[in-house]
Coordinates of C-alpha atoms in Angstrom, one line a residue:
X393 CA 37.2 13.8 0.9
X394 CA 40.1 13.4 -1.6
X395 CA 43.3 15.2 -1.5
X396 CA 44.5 17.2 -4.7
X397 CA 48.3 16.8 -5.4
X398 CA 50.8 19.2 -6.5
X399 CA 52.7 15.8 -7.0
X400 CA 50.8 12.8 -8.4
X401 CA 51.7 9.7 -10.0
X402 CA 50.0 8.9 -13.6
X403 CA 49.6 5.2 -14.8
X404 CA 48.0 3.9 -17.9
X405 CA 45.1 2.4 -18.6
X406 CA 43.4 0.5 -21.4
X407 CA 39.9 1.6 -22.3
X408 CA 37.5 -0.7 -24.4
X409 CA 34.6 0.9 -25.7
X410 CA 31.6 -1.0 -27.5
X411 CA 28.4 0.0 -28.1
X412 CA 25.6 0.0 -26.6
X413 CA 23.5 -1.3 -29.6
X414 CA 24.9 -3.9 -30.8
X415 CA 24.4 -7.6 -29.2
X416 CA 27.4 -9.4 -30.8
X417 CA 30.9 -8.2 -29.5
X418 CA 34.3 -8.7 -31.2
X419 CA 37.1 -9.2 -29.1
X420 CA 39.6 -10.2 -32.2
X421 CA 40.9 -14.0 -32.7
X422 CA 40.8 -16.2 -29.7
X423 CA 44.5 -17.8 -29.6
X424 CA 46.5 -20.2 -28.0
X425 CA 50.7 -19.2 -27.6
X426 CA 53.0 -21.0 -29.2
X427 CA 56.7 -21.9 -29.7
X428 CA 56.8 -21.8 -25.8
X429 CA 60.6 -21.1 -24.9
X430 CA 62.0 -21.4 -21.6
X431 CA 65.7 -20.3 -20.6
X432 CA 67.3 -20.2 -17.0
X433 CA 70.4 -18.6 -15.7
X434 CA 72.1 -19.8 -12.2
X435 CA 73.3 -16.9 -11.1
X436 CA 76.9 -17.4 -10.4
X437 CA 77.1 -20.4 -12.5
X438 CA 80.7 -21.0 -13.8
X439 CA 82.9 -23.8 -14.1
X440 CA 84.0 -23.7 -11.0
X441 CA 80.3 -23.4 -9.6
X442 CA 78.4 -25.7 -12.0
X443 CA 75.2 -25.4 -9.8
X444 CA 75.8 -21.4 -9.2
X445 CA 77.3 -18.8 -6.4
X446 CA 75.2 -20.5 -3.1
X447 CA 72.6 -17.6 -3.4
X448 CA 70.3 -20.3 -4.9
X449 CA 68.8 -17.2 -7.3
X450 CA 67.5 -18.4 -10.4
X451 CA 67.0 -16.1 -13.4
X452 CA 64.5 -17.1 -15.9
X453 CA 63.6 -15.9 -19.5
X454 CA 60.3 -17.3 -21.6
X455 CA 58.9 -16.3 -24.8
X456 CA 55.8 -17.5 -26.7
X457 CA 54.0 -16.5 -29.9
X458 CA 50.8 -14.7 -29.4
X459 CA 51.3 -15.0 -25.8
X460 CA 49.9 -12.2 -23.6
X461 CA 51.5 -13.0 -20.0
X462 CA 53.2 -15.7 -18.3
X463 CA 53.1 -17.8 -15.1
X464 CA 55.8 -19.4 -13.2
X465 CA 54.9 -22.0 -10.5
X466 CA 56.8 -23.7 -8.3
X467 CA 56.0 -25.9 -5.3
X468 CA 52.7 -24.5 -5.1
X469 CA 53.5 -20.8 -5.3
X470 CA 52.8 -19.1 -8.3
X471 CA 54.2 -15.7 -9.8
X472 CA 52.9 -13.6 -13.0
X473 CA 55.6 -12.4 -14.8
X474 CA 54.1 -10.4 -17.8
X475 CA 57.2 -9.8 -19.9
X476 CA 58.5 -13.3 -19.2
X477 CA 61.4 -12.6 -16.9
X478 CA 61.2 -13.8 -13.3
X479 CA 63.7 -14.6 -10.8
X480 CA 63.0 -17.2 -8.2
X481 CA 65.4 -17.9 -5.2
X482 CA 65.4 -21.6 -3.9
X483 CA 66.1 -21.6 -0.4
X484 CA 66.9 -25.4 0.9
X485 CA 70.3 -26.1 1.5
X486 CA 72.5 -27.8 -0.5
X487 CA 72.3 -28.8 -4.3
X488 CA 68.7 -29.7 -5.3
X489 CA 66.9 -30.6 -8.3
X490 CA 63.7 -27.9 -8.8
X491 CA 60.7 -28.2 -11.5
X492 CA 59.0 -24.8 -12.5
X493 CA 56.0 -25.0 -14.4
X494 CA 56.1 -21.6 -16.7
X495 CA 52.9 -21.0 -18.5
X496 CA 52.2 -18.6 -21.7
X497 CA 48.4 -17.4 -21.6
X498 CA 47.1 -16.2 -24.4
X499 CA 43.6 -14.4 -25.1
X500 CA 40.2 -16.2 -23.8
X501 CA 42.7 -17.8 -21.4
X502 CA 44.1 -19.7 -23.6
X503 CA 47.1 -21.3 -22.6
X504 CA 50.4 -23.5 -23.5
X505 CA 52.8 -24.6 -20.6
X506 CA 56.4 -26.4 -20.3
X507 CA 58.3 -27.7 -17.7
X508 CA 62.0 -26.9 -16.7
X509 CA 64.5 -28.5 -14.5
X510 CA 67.1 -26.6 -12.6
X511 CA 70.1 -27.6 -10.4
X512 CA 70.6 -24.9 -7.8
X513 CA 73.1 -24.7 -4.6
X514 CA 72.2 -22.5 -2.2
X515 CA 74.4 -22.5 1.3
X516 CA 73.8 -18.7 2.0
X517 CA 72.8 -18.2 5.8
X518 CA 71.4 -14.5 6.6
X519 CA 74.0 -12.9 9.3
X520 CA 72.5 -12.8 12.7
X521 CA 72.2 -9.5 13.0
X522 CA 69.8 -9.2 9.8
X523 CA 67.2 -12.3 11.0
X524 CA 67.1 -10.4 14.2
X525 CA 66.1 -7.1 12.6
X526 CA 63.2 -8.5 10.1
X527 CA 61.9 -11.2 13.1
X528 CA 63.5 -11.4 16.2
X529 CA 63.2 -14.4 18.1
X530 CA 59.9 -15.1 16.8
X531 CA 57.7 -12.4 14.8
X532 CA 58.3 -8.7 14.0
X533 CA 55.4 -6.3 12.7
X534 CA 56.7 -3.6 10.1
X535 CA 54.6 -1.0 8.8
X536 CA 55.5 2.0 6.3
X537 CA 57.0 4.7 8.3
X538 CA 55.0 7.4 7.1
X539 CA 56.3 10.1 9.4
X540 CA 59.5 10.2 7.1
X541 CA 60.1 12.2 4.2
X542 CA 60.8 9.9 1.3
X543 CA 59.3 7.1 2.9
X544 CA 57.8 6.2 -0.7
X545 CA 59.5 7.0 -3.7
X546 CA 60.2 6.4 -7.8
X547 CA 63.6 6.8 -9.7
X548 CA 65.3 5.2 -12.5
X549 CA 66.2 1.7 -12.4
X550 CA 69.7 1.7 -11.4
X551 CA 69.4 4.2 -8.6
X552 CA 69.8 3.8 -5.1
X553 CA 67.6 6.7 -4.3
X554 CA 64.3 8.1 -5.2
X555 CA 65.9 10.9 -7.4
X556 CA 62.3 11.5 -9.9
X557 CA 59.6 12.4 -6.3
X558 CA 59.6 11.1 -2.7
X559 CA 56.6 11.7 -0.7
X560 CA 56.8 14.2 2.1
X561 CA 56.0 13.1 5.2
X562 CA 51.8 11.5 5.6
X563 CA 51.4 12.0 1.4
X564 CA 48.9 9.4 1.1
X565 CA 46.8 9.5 3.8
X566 CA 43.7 7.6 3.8
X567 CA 44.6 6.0 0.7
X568 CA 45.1 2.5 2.4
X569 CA 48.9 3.0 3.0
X570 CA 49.4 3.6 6.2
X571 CA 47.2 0.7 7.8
X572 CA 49.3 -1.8 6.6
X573 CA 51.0 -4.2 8.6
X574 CA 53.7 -6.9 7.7
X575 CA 54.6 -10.0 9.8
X576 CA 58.1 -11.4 9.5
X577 CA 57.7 -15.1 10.8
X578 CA 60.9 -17.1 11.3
X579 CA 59.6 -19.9 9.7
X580 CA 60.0 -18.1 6.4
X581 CA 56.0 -17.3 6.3
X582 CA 55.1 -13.7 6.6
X583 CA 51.2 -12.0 6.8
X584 CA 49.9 -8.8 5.5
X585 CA 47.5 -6.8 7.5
X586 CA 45.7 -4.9 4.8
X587 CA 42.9 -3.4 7.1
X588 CA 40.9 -4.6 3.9
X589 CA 42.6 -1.7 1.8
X590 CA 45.8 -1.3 -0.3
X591 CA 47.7 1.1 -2.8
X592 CA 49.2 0.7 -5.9
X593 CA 49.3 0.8 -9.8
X594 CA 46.0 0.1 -11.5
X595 CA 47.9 -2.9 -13.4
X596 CA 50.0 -5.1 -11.4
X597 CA 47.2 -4.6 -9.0
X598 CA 44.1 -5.9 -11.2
X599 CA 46.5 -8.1 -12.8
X600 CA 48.0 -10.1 -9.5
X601 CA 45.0 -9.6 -6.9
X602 CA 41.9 -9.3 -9.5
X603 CA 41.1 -5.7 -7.9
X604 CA 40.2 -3.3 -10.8
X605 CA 41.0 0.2 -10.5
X606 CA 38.4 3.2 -11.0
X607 CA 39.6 7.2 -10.7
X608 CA 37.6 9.1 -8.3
X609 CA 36.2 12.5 -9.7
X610 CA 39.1 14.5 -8.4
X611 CA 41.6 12.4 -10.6
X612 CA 43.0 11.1 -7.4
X613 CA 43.4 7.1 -6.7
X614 CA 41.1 4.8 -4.8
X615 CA 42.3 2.5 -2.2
X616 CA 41.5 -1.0 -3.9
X617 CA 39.2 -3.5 -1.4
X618 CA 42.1 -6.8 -0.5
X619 CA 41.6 -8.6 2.5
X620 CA 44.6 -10.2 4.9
X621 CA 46.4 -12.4 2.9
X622 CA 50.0 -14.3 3.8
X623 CA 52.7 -15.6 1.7
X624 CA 56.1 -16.7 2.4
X625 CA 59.6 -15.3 1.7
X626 CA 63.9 -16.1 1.7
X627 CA 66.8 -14.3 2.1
X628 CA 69.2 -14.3 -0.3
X629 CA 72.0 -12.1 -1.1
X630 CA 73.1 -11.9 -5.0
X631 CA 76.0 -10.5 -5.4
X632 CA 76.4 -9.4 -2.1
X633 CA 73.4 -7.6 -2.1
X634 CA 70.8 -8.6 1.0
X635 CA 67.5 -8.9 -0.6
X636 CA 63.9 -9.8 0.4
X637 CA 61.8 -12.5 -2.0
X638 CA 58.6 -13.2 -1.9
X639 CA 56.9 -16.5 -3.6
X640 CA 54.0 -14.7 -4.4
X641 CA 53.0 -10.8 -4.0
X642 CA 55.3 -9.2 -2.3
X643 CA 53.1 -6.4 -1.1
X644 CA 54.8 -3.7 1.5
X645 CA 52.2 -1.0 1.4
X646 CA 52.4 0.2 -2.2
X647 CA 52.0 -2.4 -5.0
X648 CA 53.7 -2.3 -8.2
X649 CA 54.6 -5.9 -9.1
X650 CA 57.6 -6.8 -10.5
X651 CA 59.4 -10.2 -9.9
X652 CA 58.1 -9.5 -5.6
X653 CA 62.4 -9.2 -4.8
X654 CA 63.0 -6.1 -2.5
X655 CA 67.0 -5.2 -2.4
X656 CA 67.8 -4.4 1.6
X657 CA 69.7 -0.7 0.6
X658 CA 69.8 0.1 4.4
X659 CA 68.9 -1.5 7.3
X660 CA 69.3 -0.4 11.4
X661 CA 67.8 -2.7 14.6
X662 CA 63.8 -1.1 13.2
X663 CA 64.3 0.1 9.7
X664 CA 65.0 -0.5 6.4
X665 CA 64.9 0.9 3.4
X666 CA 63.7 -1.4 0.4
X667 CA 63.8 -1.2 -3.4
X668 CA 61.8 -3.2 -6.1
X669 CA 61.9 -2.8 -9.9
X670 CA 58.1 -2.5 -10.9
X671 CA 56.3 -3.9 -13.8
X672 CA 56.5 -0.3 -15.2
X673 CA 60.0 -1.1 -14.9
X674 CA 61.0 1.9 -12.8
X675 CA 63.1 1.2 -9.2
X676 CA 60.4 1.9 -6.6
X677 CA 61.6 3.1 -2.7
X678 CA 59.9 2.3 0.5
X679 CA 61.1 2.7 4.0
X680 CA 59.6 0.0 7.0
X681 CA 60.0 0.6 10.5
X682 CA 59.0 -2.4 13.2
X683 CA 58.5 0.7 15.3
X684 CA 55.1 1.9 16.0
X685 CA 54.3 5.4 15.7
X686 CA 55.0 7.6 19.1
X687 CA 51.1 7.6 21.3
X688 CA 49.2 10.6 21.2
X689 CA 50.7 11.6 24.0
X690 CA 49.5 15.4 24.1
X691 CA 47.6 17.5 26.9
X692 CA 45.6 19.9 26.9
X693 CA 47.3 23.0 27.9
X694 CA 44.3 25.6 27.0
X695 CA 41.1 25.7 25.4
X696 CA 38.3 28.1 24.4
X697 CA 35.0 26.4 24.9
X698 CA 33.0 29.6 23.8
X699 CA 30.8 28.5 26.7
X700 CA 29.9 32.0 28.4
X701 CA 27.7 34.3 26.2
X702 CA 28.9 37.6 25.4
X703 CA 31.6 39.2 23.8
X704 CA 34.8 36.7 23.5
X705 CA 36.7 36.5 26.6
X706 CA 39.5 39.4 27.1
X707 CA 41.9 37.0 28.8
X708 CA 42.1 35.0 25.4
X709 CA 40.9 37.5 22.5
X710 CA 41.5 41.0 21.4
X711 CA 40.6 42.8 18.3
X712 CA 42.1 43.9 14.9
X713 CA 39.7 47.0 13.7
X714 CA 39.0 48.8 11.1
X715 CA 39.7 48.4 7.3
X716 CA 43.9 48.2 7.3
X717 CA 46.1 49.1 4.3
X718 CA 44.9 48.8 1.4
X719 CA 42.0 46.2 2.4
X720 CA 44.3 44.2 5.1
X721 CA 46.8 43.7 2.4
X722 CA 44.4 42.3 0.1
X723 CA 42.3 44.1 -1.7
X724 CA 39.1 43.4 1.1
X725 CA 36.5 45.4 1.5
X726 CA 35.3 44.9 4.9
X727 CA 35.1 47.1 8.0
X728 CA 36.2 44.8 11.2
X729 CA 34.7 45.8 14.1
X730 CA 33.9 44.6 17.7
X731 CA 30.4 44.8 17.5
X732 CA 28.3 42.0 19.2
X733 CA 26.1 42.1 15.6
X734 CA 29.4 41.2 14.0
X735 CA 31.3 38.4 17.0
X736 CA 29.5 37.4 19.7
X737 CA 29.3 33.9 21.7
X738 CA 26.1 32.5 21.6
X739 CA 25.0 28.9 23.1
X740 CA 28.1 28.0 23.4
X741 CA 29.5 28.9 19.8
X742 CA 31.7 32.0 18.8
X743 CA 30.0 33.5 15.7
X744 CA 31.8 35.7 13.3
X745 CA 29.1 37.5 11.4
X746 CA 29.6 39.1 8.1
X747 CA 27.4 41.8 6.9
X748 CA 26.1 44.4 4.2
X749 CA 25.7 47.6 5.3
X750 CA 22.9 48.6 3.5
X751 CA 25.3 51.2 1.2
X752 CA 27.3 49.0 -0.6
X753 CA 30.0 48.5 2.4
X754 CA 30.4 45.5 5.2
X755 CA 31.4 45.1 8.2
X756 CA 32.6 41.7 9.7
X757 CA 35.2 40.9 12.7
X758 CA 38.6 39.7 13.0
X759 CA 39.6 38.4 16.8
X760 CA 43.0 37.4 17.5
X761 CA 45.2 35.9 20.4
X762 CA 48.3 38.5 20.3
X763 CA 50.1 39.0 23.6
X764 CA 47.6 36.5 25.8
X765 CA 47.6 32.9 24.5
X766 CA 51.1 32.4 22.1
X767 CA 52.6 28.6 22.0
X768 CA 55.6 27.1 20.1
X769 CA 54.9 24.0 18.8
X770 CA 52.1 21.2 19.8
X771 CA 48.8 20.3 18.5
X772 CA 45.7 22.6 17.7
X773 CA 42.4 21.7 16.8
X774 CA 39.3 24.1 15.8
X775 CA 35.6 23.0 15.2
X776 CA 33.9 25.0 13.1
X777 CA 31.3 25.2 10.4
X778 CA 32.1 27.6 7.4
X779 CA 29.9 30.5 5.5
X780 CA 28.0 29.5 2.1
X781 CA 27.6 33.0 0.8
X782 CA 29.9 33.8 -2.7
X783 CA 32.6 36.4 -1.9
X784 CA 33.2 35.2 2.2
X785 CA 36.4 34.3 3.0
X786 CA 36.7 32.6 6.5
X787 CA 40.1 32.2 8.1
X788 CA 41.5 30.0 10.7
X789 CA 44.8 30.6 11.2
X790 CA 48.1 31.9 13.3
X791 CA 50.9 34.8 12.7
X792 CA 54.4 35.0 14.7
X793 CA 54.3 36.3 18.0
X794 CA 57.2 39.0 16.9
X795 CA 55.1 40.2 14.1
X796 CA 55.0 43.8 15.4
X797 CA 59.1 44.0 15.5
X798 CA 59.8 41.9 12.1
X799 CA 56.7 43.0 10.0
X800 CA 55.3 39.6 7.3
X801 CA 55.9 37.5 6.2
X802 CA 59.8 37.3 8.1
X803 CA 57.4 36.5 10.9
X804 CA 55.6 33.4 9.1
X805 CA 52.0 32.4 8.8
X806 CA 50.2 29.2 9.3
X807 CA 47.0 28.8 7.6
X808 CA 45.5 26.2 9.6
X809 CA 42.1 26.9 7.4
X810 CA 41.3 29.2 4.6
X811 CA 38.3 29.5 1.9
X812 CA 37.9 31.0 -1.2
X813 CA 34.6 32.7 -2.2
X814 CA 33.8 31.0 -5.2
X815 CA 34.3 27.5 -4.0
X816 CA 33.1 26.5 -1.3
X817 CA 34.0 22.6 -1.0
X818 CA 37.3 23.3 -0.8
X819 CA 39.7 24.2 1.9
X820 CA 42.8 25.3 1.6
X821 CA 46.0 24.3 4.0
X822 CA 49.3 27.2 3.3
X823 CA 52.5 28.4 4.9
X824 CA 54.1 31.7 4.5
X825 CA 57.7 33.0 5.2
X826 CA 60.7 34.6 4.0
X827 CA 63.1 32.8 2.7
X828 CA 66.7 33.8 3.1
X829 CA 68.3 32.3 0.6
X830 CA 66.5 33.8 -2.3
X831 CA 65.7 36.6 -0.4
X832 CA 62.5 36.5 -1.3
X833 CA 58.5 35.5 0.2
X834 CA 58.0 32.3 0.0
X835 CA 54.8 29.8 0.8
X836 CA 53.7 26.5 0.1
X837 CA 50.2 24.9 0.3
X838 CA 47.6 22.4 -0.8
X839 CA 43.7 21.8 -1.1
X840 CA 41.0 19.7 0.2
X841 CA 37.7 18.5 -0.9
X842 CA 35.4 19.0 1.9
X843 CA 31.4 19.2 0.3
X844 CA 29.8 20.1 3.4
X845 CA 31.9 22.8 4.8
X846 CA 28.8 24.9 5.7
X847 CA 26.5 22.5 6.7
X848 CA 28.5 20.3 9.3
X849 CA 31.3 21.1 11.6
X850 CA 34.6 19.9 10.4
X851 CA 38.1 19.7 13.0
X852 CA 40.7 21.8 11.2
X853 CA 43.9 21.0 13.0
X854 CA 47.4 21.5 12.7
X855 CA 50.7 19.2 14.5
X856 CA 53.6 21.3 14.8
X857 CA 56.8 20.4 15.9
X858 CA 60.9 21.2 15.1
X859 CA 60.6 18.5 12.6
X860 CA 57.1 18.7 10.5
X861 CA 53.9 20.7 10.4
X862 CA 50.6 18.8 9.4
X863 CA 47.6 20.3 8.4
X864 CA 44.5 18.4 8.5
X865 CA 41.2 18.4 8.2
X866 CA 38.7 15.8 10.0
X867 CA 42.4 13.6 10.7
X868 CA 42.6 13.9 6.8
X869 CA 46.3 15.6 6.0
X870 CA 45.9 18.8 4.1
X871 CA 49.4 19.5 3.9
X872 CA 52.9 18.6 5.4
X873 CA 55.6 21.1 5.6
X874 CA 59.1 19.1 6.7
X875 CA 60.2 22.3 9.5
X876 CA 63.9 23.4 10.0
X877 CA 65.8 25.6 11.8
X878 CA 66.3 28.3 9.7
X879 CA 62.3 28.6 9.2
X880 CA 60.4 31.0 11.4
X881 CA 58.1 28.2 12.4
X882 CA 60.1 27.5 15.9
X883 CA 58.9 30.3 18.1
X884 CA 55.9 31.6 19.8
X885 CA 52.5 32.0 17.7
X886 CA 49.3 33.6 18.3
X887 CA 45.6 32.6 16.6
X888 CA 43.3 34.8 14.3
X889 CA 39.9 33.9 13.4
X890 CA 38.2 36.3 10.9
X891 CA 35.9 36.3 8.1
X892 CA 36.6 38.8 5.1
X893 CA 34.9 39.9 2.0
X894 CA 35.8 39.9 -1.4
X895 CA 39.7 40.7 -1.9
X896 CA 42.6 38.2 -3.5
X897 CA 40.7 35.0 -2.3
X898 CA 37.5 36.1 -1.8
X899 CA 36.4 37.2 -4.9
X900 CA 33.2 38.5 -6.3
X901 CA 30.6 38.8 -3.5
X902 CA 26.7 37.7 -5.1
X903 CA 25.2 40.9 -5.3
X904 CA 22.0 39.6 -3.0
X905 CA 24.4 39.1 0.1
X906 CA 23.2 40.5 3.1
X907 CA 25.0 38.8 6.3
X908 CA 26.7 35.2 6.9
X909 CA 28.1 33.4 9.8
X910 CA 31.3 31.4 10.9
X911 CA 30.8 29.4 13.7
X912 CA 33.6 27.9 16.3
X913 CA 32.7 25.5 18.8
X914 CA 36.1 25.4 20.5
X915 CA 39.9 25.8 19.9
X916 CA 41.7 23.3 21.7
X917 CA 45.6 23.5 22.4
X918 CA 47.9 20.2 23.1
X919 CA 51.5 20.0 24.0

């Protein structure tokens, strides 16, 4: 399953196409760089602090002919820096000599190097308060707090914010972000927990770890295979700024290389929010927490099993009938009835069974939870397998309890599952409402690949609560929606589950369609 953005991030990549037929390969002149140049800055270096400000930052600059990257190394840690600029921060105490190796590599591997000597003080001690939010008095475990809106996030390189797209709250789930685990040792070592899978740009990424990058089908980004790996990092503050450097990688759950220095923007007892110029140039955001997210704490409150067989039980179900305005609203040509041929449980599944009359007409069923089983806020989660047939359009999904009085969409609507009738490996995820300020509906949704919709049963879910609404699909997020106060999303709701024909989403029905079945094995409700 792969999510399809609204929002998605585009990188480039370099193609190289030869053929097939031909046994000898041209990759142009194999070189070696030269006129290596190597300059350093001390930052804070004046002549009244010949060996810099304390920081013990170090900015360097190297340039070669037909050079296609560089390397620095230090002391056993290396860093790529592929337009030549790097900074390095030197850590020990007091004024000390430092060699860094800096390497121009040219195509083929091909390579020159030079050696450079620097004289860096560095007295700068990290206040108390910040070594005992990043380790404590040992070790701390951060991870991206993913619950937060903006918790990743791209802008210019001299902002402070993420001003060009933050990702609402769970964005990239499953794509290796959220698994992630950094260690904060105070012995200045730190290890990341990749769960074997990371995120990031396509370059930095096959350039620093080796991990090439392939788009899946749906344009969307794989997670790249990296195993656990450590490194080891100092706090410095240039400037006055508080900033994170890492000797190597500097990987917090989204990579996108640079020179591996994170600037601290703001930082509490468990958080902090992070920013690191790329390779792409561009200041990138993230936002750590060394708090783990909140257990799944729920209970079950009530439940439909669709154990006894029959019609659906009248303490949870009742019926809309009938063909509505205008085709419900949209343009659908069924006749919902209460018919056992049309809803009926049987071994141990509800079954919502749309059919063709015979004349040109259908008749189907739409069952609903109005005025018996109505919650505000919790978790909801629905098993059910789908209808293949062109032209169905199955439902899942929950109106305001004060419908009747306020009328739609001032009520809202949570579409915990929808279908179209023309494709049917696709779910769809959508909140409706009025919005007040432009006085004016308003929704916003998103997709998601499923290919076996009506062949397996799938969990469509949704978490609500005063804060955000997920909808997911299998634990895969669908769609976030951050929820405030002024939204109608913070009062009782009820559940419908219907299957209709043809109308605004389901289309042209295939002209051989006789009948087709929705099947729930239970709805389960958590709070």
């Amino acid at each position: 399953m792969k999510n399809l953005k609204y929002v998605m991030l585009f990188f480039l990549s370099l193609t190289l196409m030869v053929s097939c037929d031909e046994e000898d390969y041209e990759f142009g002149d194999i070189t070696t760089p030269t006129n290596l140049q190597v300059s350093a800055e001390i930052v804070g270096m004046d002549a009244t602090n010949p060996y810099g400000d304390g920081t013990g930052v170090v900015n360097f600059t190297a340039t070669a002919d037909n050079a296609i990257t560089f390397k620095y190394s230090n002391d056993g840690s290396e860093k790529l820096a592929p337009f030549g600029t790097t900074s390095i921060s030197f850590s020990t105490q007091g004024i000390h000599t430092y060699t860094v190796t800096v390497i121009a590599i040219g195509t083929a591997g091909n390579s020159t190097s030079k050696t450079i000597d620097v004289e860096v003080f560095a007295d700068y001690a990290p206040p108390a308060d910040l070594t005992e939010m990043l380790y404590g008095d040992g070790s701390k475990t951060w991870r991206v707090k993913a619950e937060t809106a903006g918790h990743l996030g791209v802008g210019p390189a001299d902002e402070i914010t993420p001003v060009w797209w933050a990702a609402p709250p769970f964005d990239k789930v499953g794509l290796g972000v959220y698994d992630d685990r950094i260690v904060f040792n105070s012995d200045g070592t730190v290890n990341y927990i990749t769960n074997d899978t990371a995120f990031g740009q396509s370059g930095p990424m096959d350039q620093d770890f080796g991990t090439p990058w392939t788009a899946n089908p749906g344009g969307e980004y794989e997670s790249y295979p990296l195993a656990n790996f450590d490194d080891t990092y100092t706090l410095t503050a240039p400037g006055g700024q508080e900033t994170l450097n890492f000797a190597d990688k500097g990987y917090l759950g989204f990579y996108v290389g640079g020179d591996h220095s994170y600037q601290i923007l703001e930082r509490s007892a468990t958080e902090m929010m992070l920013k690191i110029i790329g390779t792409d140039t561009n200041a990138w955001f993230v936002i750590l927490t060394s708090e783990e997210e909140a257990g799944d704490d729920y209970s079950l409150v009530w439940a439909d099993e669709f154990d006894t067989n029959g019609a659906p039980d009248p303490a949870n179900w009742t019926y809309d009938l009938g063909t509505g305005t205008s085709g419900w609203g949209n343009q659908e040509l069924q006749n919902y009835t209460d018919n056992a041929e049309n809803v009926i449980i049987e071994d141990g599944f509800l079954k919502i069974t749309a059919k063709a009359t015979g004349n040109g007409g259908y008749t189907s069923a739409r069952i609903k939870s109005e005025g018996l089983q109505e919650f505000t806020y919790g978790k909801v989660e629905i098993r059910a397998k789908l209808p293949a047939s062109e032209g169905t359009w199955p439902a899942l999904w929950m109106l305001g309890a004060n419908n009747a009085t306020v009328g739609w969409p001032a009520c809202g609507e949570m579409d915990i599952m929808e279908q179209v009738g023309w494709d049917k490996s696709r779910t769809l995820g959508t909140f409706h409402w009025f919005d007040n300020g432009t006085n004016a509906n308003a929704s916003y949704g998103e997709s998601l690949d499923v290919a076996d919709t009506a062949t397996e049963f799938h969990v469509y879910s949704i978490e609500w609560n005063e804060a955000s609404i997920k909808i997911s699909v299998d634990d895969v997020s669908v769609v976030t929606l951050t929820n405030n106060p002024d939204f109608p999303f913070n009062a009782d709701f009820f559940f419908i589950m219907n299957v209709a024909m043809g109308g605004t989403l389901g289309g042209d029905i295939d002209p051989a369609f006789t009948e087709d079945t929705m099947e729930v094995d239970y709805i389960r409700v958590y709070q």
